[in-house]
Short mmCIF file of C-alpha atoms in Angstrom, two decimals:
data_model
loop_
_atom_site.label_atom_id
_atom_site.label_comp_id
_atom_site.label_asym_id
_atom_site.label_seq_id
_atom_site.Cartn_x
_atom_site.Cartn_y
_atom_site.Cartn_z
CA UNK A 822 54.21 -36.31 -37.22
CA UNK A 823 50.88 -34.87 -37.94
CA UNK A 824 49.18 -32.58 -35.51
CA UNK A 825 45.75 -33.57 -34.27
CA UNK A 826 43.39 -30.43 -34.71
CA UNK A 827 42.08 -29.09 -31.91
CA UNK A 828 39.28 -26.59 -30.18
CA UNK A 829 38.75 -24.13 -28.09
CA UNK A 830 35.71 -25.41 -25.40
CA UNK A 831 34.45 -23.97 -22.04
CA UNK A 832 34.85 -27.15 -19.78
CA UNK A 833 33.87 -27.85 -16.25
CA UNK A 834 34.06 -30.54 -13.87
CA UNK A 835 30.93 -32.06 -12.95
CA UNK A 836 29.83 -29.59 -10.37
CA UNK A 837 30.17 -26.93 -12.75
CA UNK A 838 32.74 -24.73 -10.86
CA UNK A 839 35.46 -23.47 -12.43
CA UNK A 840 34.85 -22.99 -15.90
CA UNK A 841 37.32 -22.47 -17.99
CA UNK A 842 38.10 -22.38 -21.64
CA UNK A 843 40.50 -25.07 -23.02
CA UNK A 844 42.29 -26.07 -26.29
CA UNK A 845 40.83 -29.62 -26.67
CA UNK A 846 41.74 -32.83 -28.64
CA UNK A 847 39.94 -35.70 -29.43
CA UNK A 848 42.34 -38.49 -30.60
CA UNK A 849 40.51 -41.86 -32.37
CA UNK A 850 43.71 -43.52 -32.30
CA UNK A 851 46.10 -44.87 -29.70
CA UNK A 852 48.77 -43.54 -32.01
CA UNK A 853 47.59 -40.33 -32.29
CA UNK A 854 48.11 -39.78 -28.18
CA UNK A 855 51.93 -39.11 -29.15
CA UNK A 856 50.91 -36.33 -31.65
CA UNK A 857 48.39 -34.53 -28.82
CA UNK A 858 51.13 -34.79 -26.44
CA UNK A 859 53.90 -32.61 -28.89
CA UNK A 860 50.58 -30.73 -29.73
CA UNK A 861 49.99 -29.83 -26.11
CA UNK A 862 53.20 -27.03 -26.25
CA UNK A 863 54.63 -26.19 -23.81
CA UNK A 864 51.54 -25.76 -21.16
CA UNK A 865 51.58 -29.48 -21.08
CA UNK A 866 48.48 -31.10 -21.18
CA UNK A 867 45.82 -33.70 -19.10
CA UNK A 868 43.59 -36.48 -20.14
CA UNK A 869 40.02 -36.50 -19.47
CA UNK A 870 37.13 -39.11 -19.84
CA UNK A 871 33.38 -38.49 -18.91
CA UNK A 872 33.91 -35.27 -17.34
CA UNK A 873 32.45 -36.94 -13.75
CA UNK A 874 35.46 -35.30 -11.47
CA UNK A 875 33.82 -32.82 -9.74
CA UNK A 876 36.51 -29.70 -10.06
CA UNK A 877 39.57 -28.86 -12.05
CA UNK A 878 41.45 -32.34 -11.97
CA UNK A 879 40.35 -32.43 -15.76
CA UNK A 880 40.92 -28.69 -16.74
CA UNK A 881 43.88 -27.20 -18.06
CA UNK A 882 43.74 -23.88 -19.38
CA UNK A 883 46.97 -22.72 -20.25
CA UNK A 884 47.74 -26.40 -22.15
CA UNK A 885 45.79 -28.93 -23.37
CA UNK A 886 42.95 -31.37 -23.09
CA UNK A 887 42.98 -34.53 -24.57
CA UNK A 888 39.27 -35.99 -24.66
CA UNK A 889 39.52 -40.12 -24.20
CA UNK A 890 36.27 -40.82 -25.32
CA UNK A 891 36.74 -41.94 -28.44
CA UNK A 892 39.79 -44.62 -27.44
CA UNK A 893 36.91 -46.87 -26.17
CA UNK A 894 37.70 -50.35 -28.30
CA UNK A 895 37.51 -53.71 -26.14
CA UNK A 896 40.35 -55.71 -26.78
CA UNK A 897 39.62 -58.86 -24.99
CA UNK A 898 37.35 -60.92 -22.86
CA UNK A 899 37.64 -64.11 -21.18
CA UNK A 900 34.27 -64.87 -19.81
CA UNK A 901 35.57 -68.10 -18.28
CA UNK A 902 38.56 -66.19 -16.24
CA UNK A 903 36.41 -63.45 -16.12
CA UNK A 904 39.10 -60.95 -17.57
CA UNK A 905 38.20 -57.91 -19.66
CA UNK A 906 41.15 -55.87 -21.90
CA UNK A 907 40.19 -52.32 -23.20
CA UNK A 908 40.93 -49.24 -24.42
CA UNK A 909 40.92 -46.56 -21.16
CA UNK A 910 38.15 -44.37 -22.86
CA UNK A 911 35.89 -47.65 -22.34
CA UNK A 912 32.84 -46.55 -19.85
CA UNK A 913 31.36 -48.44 -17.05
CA UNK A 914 28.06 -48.61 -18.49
CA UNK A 915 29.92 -50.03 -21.69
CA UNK A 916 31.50 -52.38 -19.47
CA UNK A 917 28.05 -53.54 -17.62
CA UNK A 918 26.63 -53.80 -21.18
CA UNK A 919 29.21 -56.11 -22.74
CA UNK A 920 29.89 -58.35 -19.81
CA UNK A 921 26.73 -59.16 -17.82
CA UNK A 922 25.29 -61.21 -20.75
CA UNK A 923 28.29 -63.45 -19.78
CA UNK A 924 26.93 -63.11 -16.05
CA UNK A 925 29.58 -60.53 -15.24
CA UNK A 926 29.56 -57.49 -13.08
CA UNK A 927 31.80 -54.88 -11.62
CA UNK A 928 33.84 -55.81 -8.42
CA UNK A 929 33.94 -51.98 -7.59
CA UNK A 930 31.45 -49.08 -9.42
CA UNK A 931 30.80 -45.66 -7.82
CA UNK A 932 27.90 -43.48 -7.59
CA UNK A 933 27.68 -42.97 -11.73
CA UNK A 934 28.36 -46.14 -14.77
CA UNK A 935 29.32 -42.74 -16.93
CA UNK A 936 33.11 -43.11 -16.19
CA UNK A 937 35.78 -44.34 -18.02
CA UNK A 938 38.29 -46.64 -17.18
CA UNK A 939 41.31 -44.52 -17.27
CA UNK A 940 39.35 -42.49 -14.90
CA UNK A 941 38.83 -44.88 -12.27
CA UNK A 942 42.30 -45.97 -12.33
CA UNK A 943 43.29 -42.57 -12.01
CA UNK A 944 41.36 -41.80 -9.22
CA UNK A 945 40.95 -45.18 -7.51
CA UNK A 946 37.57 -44.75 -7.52
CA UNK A 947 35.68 -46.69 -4.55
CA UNK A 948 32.01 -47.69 -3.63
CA UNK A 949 29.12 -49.38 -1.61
CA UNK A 950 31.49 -52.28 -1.10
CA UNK A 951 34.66 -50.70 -0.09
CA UNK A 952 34.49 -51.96 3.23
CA UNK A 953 34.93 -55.79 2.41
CA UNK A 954 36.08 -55.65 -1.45
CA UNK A 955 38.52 -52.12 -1.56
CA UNK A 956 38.64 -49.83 -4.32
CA UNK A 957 39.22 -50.05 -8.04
CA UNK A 958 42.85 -51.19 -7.54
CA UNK A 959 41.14 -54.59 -6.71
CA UNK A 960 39.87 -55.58 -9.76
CA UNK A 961 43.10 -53.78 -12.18
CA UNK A 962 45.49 -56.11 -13.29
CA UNK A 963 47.39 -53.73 -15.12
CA UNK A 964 47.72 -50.63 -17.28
CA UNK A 965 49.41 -49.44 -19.99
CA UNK A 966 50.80 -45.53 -19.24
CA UNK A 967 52.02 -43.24 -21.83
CA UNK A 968 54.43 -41.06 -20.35
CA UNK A 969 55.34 -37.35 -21.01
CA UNK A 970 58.18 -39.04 -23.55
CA UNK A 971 56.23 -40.99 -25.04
CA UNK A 972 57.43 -44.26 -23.68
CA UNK A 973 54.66 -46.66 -23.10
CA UNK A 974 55.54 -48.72 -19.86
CA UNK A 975 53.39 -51.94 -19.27
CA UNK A 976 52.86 -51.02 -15.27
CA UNK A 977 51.06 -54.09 -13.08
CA UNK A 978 52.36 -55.32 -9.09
CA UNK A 979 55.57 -56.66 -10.76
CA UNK A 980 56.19 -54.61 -13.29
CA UNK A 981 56.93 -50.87 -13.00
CA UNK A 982 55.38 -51.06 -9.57
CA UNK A 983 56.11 -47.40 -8.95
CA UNK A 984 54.34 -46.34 -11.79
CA UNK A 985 51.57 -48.49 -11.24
CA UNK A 986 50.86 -47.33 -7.50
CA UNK A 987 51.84 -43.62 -8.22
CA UNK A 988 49.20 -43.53 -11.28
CA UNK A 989 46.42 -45.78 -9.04
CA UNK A 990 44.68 -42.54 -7.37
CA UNK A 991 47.42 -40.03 -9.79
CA UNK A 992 44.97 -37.69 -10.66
CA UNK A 993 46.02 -38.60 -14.82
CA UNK A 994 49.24 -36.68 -14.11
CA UNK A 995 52.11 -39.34 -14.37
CA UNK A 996 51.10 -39.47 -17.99
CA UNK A 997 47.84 -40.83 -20.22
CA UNK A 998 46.49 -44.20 -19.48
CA UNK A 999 45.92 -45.71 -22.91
CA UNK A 1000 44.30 -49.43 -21.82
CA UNK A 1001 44.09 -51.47 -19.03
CA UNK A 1002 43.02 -55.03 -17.98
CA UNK A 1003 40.62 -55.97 -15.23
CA UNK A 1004 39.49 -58.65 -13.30
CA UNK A 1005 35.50 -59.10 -13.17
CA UNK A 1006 32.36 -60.38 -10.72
CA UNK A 1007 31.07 -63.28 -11.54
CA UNK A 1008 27.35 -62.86 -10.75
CA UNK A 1009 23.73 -64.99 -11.63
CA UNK A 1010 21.30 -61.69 -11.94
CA UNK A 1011 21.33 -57.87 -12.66
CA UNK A 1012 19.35 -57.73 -9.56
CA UNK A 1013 19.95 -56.86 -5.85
CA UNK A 1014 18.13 -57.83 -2.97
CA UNK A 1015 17.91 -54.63 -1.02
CA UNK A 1016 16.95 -54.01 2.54
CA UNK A 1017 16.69 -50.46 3.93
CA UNK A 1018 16.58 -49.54 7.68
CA UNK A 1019 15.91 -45.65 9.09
CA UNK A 1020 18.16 -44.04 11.66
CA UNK A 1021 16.43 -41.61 14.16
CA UNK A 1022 20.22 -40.30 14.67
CA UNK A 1023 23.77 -40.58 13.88
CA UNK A 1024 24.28 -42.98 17.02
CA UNK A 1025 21.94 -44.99 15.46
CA UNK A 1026 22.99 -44.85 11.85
CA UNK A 1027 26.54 -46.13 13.34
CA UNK A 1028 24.80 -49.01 15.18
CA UNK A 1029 22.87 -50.07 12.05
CA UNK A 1030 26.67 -50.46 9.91
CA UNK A 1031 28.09 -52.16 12.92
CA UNK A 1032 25.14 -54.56 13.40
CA UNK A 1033 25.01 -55.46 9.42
CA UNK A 1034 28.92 -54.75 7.86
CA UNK A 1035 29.73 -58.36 7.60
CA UNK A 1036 25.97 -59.56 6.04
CA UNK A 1037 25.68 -57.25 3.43
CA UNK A 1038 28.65 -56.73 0.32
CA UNK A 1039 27.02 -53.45 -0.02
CA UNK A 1040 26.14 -50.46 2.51
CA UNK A 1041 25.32 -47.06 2.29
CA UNK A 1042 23.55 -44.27 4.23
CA UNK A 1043 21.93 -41.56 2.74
CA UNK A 1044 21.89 -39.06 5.92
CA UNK A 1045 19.50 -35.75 6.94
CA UNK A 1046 22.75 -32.93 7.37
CA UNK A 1047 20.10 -30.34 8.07
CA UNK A 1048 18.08 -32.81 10.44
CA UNK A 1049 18.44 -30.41 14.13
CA UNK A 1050 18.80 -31.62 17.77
CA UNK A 1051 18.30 -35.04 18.70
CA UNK A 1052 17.83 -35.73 15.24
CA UNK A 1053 21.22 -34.97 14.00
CA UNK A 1054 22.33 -37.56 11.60
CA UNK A 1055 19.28 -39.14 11.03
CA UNK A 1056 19.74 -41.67 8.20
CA UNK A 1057 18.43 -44.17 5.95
CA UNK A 1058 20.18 -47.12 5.50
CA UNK A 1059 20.87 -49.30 2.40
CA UNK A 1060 22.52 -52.98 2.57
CA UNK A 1061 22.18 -55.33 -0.43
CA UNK A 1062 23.99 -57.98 -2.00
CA UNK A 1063 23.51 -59.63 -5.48
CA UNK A 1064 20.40 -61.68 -6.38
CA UNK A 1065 20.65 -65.39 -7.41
CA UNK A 1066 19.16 -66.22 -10.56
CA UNK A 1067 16.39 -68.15 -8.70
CA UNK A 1068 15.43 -65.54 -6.65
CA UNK A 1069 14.78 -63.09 -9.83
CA UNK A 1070 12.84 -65.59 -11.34
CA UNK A 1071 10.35 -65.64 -8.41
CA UNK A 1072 10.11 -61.26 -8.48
CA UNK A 1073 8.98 -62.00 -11.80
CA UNK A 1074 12.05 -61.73 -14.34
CA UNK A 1075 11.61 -63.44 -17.18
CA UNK A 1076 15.54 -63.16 -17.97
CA UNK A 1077 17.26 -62.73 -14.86
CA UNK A 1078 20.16 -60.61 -16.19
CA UNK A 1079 17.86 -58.54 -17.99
CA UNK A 1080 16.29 -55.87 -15.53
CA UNK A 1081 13.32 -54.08 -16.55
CA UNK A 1082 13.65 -50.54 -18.80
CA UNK A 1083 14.32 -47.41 -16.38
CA UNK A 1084 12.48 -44.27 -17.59
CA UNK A 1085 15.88 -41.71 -17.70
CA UNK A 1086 14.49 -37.84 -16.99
CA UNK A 1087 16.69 -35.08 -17.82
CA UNK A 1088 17.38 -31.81 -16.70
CA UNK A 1089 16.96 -29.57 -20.13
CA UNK A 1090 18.28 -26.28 -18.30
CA UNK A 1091 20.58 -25.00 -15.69
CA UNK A 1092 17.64 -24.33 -13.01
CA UNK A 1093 17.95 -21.16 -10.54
CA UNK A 1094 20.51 -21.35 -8.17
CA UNK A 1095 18.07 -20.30 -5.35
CA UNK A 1096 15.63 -23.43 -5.88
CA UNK A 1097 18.29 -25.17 -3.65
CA UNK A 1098 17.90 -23.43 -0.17
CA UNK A 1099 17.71 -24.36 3.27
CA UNK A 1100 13.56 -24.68 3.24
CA UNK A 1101 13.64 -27.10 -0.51
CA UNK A 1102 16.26 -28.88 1.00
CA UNK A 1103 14.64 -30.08 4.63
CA UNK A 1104 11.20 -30.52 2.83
CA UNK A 1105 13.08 -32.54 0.50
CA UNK A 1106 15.24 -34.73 3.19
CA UNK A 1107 11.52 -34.90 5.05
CA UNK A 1108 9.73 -36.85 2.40
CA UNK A 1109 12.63 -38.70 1.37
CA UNK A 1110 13.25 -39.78 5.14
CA UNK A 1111 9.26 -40.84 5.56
CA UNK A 1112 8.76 -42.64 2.26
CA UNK A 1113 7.73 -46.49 2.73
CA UNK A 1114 9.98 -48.96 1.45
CA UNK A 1115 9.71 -52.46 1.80
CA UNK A 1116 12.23 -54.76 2.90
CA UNK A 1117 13.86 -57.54 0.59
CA UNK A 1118 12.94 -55.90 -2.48
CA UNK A 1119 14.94 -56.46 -5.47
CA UNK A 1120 15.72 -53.57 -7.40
CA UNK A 1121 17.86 -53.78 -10.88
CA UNK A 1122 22.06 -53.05 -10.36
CA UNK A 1123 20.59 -49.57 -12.49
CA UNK A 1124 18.79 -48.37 -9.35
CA UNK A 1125 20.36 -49.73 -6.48
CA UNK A 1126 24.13 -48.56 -7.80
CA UNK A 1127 23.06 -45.55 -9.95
CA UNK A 1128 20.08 -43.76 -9.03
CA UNK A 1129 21.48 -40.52 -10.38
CA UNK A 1130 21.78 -41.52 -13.39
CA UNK A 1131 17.97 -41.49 -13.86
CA UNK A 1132 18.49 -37.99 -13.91
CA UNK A 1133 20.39 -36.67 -17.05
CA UNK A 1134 22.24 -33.49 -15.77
CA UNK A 1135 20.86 -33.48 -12.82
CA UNK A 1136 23.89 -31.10 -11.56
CA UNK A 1137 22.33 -28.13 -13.71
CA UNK A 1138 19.45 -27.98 -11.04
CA UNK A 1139 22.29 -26.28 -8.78
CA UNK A 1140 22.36 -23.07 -11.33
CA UNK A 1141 25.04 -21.56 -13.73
CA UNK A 1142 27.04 -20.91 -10.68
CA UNK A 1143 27.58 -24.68 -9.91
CA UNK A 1144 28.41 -26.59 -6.80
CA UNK A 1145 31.22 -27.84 -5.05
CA UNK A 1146 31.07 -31.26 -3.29
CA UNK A 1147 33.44 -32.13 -0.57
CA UNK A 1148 34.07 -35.66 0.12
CA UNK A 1149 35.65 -36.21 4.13
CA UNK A 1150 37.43 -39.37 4.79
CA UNK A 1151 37.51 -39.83 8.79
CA UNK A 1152 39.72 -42.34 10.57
CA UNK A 1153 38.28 -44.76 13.03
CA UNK A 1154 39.57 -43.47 15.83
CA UNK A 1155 37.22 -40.11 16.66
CA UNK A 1156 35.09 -40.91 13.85
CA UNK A 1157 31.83 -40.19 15.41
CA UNK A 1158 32.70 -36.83 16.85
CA UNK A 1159 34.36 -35.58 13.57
CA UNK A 1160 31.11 -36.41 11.68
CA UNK A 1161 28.89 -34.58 14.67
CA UNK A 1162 31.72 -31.66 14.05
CA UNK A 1163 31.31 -31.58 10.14
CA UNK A 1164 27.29 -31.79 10.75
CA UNK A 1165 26.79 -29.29 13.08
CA UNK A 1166 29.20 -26.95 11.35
CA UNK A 1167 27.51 -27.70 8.40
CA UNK A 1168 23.99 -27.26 9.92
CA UNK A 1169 25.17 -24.03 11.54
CA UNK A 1170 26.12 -22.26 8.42
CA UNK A 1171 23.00 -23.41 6.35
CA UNK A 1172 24.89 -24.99 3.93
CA UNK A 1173 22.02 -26.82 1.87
CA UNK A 1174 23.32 -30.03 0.84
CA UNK A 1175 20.81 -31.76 -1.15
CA UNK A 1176 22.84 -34.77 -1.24
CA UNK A 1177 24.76 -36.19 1.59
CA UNK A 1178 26.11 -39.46 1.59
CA UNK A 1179 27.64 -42.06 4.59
CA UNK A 1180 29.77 -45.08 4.32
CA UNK A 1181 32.27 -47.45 5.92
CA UNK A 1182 35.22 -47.76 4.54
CA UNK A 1183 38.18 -50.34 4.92
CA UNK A 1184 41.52 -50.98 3.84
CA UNK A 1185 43.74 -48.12 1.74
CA UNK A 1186 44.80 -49.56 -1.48
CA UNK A 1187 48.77 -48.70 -1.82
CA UNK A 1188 47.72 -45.99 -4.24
CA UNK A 1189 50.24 -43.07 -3.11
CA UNK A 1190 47.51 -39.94 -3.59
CA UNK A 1191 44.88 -42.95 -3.43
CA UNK A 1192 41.41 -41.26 -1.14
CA UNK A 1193 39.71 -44.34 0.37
CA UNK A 1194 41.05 -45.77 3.73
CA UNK A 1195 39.39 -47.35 6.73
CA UNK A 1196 37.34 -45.45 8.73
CA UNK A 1197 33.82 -43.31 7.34
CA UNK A 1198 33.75 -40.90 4.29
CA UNK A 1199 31.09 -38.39 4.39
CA UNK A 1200 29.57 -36.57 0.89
CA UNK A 1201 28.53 -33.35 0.87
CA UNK A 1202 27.36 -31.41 -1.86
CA UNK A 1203 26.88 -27.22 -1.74
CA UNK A 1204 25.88 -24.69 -3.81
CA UNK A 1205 28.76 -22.27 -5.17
CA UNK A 1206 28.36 -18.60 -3.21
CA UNK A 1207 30.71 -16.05 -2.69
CA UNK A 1208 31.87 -16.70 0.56
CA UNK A 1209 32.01 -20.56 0.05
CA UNK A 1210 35.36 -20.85 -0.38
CA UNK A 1211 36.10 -19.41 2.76
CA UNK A 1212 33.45 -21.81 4.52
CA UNK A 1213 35.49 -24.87 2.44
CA UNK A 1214 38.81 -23.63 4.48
CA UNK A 1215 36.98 -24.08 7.58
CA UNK A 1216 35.58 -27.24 6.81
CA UNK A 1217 39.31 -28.61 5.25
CA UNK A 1218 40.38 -27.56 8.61
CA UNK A 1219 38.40 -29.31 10.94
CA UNK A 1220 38.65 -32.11 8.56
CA UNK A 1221 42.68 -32.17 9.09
CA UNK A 1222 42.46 -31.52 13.22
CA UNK A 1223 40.43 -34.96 13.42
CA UNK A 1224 43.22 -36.80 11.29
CA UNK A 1225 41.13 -36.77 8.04
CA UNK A 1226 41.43 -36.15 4.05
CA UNK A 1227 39.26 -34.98 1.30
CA UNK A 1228 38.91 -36.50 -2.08
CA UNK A 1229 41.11 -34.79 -4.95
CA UNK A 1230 38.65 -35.99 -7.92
CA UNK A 1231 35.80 -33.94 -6.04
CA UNK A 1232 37.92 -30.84 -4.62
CA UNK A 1233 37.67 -27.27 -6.09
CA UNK A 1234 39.10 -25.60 -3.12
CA UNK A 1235 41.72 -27.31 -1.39
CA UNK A 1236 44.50 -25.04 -0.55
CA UNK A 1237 48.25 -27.00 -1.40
CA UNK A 1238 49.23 -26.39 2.82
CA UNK A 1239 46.08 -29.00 3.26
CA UNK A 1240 47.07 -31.32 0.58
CA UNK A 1241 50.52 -31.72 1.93
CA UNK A 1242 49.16 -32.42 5.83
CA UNK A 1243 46.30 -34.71 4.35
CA UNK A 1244 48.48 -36.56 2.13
CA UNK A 1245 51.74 -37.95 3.76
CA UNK A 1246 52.88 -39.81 0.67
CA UNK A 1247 53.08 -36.76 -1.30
CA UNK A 1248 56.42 -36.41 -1.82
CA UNK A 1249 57.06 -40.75 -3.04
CA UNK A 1250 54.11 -39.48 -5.87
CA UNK A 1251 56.19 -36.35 -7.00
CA UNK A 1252 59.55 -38.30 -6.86
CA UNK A 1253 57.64 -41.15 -9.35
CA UNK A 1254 56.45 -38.07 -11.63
CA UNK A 1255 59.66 -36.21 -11.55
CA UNK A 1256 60.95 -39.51 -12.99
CA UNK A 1257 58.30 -40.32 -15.33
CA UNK A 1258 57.47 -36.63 -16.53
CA UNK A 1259 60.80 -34.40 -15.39
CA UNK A 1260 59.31 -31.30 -17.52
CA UNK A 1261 56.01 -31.43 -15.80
CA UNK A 1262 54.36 -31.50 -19.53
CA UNK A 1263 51.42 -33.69 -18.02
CA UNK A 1264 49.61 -30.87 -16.09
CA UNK A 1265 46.05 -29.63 -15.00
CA UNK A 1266 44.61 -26.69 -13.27
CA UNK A 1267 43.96 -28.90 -10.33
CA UNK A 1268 47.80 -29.35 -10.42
CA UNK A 1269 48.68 -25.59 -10.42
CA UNK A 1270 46.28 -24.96 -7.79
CA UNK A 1271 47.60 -27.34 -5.91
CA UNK A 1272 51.37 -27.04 -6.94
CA UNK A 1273 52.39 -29.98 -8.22
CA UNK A 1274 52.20 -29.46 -11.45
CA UNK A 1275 55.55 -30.38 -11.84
CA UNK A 1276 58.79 -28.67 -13.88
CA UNK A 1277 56.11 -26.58 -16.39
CA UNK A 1278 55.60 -23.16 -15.72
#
């Protein structure tokens, strides 16, 4: 077998924090996964896509990093079922681009188009719709997983069930996802028909998903963390659902699943860390609070799903020292007072988070280290400082004393005590990868930290 050549590359996660260097392959062959995977030695090795996971879930320093970007083939499409086969380094945005000429969309997207598939199955990603439509297990038919042996098992509902729900939310370490089959949205536009409503408070913001969860597919809050007193929570609101063809005719499309050009911007540098403070931050959540919008509009799926994307790199505006994001699911039950908790402790310590996102969530998916589950899930993100990781322990804390969880693809901090008490099906997930993987030669930094990396030392 030949030996794929590899690199040595300083890697991050998307926020930037760690850093670390990494022996890196890029395979352009499905066959040439087997040869990265004896390559990897005996540091084992992890799979990653866009890069998009906010910490180490992607990182492996002492192995190996096998870059998916280039296994990115489509296989198949039916555009009468509506069923799309490809290659797991396939992106969302190459998804959006191939299908919606056939007038289909994504049943489930997150915040950014630039993942791959592998890496939504991996970390069952979820998004404006979870709380009628789920997360990405929805739409996944099936998967093809190539274990630490280099068997490829065929994993769907019926077949290899373990595999399938122990890789669904697996964090890429029951082995390398090499394609995978999905089930898409039929839709008549690349437009949504958005309507936005402002929350003086938290009490409020909770009325306004109440009053509008079974109207809308889609519903998000973008919420004030900084906002003080009565104010606390204040939010603005976003509920959409997709355009008919008709109705993006009359905005003035000439080709209603053809939404106008966005003008992308980039960030060229990493900006200094101190831009992000406090005083930038409430000026910021101010303007952004106050600025008319009006109601019905119909903005293309570009700006209502992915307004970050606009921005190329827009994490380097939070400095060579990064940021970490931590991403609070809340059960039902004491949801309100665990996000007053999170927000005043949050407000307390002048944490600047520049972005803060709200949304209700709904049924967990069966993945076993799977994030989304009813209740609300709360995004913060926070500049990296010295004493921040002590500030994330208190935060993980109160998180667990109201019953909650944190999401693994955006964690750089989690301590492996927390995992264990946020994660009750911990130990069905290590039993699967014991089976699939008993060396523990599919490993990540993320892993170690964590410990469950598995039989590798």
């Amino acid at each position: 077998m030949v030996r794929p050549p590899a690199a040595i590359r300083e890697l991050s996660g998307w926020g930037q924090y760690p850093r670390e260097r990494c022996r890196v392959f890029r395979p352009e062959q499905r066959g040439e996964l087997a040869a990265a995977l004896a390559a990897g030695g005996d540091g084992g090795l992890i799979a990653r896509g866009m890069g998009r996971s906010y910490g180490d879930e992607a990182l492996h320093a002492t192995g190996a990093v096998v870059l998916m970007t280039r296994l990115n083939r489509f296989l198949a499409l039916d555009p009468v079922a509506g069923v799309l086969e490809c290659e797991a380094g396939v992106t969302l945005a190459e998804i959006i681009e191939v299908a919606l000429p056939h007038g289909l969309f994504l049943p489930v997207t997150p915040g950014t188009k630039f993942v791959t598939v592998g890496g939504a199955i991996a970390n069952d990603v979820h998004g404006k719709n979870h709380h009628r439509d789920g997360s990405f297990a929805g739409c996944l038919q099936g998967f093809d997983l190539l274990t630490a042996g280099g068997e490829v098992l065929a994993c769907s509902r019926e077949t290899h069930a373990d595999a399938f729900w122990a890789t669904l939310g697996g964090l890429g370490l029951t082995g390398v996802i090499t394609r995978a089959r999905l089930r898409l949205l039929r839709v008549e536009s690349a437009f949504l028909a958005v309507d936005y409503a402002r929350a003086a408070d938290l009490d409020q913001a909770i009325a306004l998903f109440d009053r509008h969860e079974a109207d809308y597919p889609y519903s998000v809050a973008w919420i004030d963390c900084l906002a003080p007193g009565r104010a606390l929570g204040r939010s603005l609101l976003m509920h959409a659902r997709h355009a008919s063809a008709a109705d993006a005719r009359a905005a003035g499309a000439a080709d209603p699943m053809r939404p106008p050009p966005r003008r992308v911007r980039g960030v060229p540098l990493e900006l200094p860390g101190g831009l992000l403070n406090p005083l930038t931050t409430r000026a910021f959540n101010a303007l952004y609070y106050a600025r008319p919008r009006p109601a019905g509009r119909l903005e293309g799926y570009d700006a209502f799903f992915y307004p970050l994307d606009a921005v190329e790199h827009w994490n380097r505006i939070y400095g060579r020292r990064g940021f970490v994001q931590c991403q609070a699911l809340l059960p039902p039950a004491g949801g309100r007072e665990a996000l007053v908790a999170l927000l005043e402790k949050l407000r307390a310590a002048r944490r600047a988070s520049f972005l803060a996102v709200l949304k209700r969530m709904g049924p967990a998916s069966g993945g076993l280290l799977s994030f989304p589950g009813p209740g609300w899930t709360l995004a913060l993100d926070m500049p990296t400082t010295a004493d921040l990781p002590g500030f994330m322990d208190g935060l993980h804390e109160l998180i667990l004393r109201h019953g909650g969880r944190v999401y693994l693809a955006k964690d750089a901090t989690l301590r492996p005590a927390h995992l264990r008490a946020m994660y009750p099906a911990l130990p069905r997930f290590l039993e699967v990868k014991r089976r699939l993987d008993p060396e523990g030669r599919i490993c990540s930094s993320l892993a170690r930290r964590l410990e469950i990396a598995g039989g590798a030392s």
